[in-house]
XYZ file of C-alpha atoms in Angstrom:
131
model
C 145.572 25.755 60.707
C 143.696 22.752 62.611
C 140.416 21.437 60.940
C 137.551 24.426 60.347
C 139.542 27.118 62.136
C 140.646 28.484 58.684
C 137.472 29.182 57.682
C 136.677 30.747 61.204
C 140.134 32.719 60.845
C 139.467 34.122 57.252
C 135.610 35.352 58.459
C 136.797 36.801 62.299
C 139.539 38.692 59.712
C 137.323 39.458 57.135
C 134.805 40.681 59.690
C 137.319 42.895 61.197
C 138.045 44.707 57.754
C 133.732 44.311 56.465
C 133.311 46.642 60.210
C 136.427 49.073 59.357
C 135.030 49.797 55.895
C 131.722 49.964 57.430
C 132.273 52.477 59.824
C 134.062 54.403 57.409
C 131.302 54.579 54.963
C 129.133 55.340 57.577
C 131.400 58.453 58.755
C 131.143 59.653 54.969
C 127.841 59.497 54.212
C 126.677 61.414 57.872
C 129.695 64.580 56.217
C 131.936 63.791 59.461
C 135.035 62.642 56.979
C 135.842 62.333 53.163
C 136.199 59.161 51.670
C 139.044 57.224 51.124
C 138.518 56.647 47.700
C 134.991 56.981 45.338
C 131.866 55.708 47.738
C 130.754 53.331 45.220
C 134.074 51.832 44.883
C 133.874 51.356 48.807
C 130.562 50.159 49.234
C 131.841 47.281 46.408
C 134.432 46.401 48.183
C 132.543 46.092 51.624
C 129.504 43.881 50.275
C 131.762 41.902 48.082
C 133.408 41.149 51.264
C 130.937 40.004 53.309
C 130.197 37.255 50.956
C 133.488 36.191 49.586
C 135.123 36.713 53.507
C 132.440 35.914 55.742
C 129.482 33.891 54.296
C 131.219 31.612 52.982
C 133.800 30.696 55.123
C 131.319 30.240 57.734
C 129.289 27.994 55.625
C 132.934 25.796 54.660
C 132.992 25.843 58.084
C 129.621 24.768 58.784
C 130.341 21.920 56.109
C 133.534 20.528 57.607
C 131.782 20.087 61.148
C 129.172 18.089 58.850
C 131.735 16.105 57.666
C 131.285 17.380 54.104
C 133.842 18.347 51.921
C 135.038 21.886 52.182
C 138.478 23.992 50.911
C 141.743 22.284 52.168
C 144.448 23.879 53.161
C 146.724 25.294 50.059
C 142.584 26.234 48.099
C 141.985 28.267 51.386
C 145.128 30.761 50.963
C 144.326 30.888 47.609
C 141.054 31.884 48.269
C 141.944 34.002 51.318
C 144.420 35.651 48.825
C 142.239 36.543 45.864
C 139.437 37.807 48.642
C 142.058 40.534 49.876
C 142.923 40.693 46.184
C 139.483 41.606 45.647
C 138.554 43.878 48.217
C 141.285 46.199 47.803
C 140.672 45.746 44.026
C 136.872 46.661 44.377
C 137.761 50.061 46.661
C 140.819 51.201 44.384
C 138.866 50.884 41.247
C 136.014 49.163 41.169
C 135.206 46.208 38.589
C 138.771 46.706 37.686
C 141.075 44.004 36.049
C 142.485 43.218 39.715
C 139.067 42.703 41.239
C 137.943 40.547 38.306
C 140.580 38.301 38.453
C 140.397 37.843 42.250
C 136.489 37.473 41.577
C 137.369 34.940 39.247
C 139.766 32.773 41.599
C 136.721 33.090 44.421
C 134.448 31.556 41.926
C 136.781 28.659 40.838
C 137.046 27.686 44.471
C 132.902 28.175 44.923
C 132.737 25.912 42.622
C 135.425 23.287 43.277
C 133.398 23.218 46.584
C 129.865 22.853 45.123
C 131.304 19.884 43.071
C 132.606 18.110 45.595
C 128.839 18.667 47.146
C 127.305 16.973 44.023
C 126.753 13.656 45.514
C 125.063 15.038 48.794
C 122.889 17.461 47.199
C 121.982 14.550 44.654
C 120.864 12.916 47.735
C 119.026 15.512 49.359
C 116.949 16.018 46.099
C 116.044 12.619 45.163
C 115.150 12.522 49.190
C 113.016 15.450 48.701
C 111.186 14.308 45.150
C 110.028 10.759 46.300
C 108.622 12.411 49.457
């Protein structure tokens, strides 16, 4: 996928599972429908989403317009993988062995990103300090 539109893809999917669960919780807690699965379960997977499949992608995104580095290609199915991973982890069973590995992966690729960061937000500090 061309430039930033992976990380647009992975939140615009992302977003379309983070309203699904959503909805569903929603129905649940107003006694229209049970749950499909344990609530809390649910409502782990859905906010786990929203950061690991919407925020940021959209800030990778947000990045690669800037010119800074972001995920590449191969990192972003990796990432897109272990945030499905996750979610369906987090509403089958909670902080279960599944979901903490995929948790895991997302955190190794957070943080490949915020390294390759370390000279820009070097410069934005030392910026900031002498002002």
């Amino acid at each position: 996928m061309a430039g930033g539109l992976r990380f647009v893809a992975l939140a615009v999917g992302s977003l379309a599972l983070q309203v699904t669960l959503g909805l569903h919780l929603r129905a649940v807690m107003a006694g229209e429908m049970a749950p499909w699965g344990h609530v809390g379960n649910l409502r782990r997977a859905h906010s786990h989403l929203g950061y690991y499949g919407i925020l940021f992608p959209l800030a990778w995104w947000a990045w690669s317009r800037a010119s800074r580095p972001a995920p590449g290609p191969r990192a972003m199915v990796l990432y897109a993988t272990a945030t499905l991973a996750g979610t369906l982890g987090f509403a089958d069973a909670g902080y279960s062995g599944v979901a903490i590995a995929a948790s895991t992966v997302v955190l190794g690729v957070w943080l490949t990103g915020a390294w390759g960061l370390r000279g820009t937000l070097r410069g934005i500090l030392s910026r900031h300090h002498h002002s």
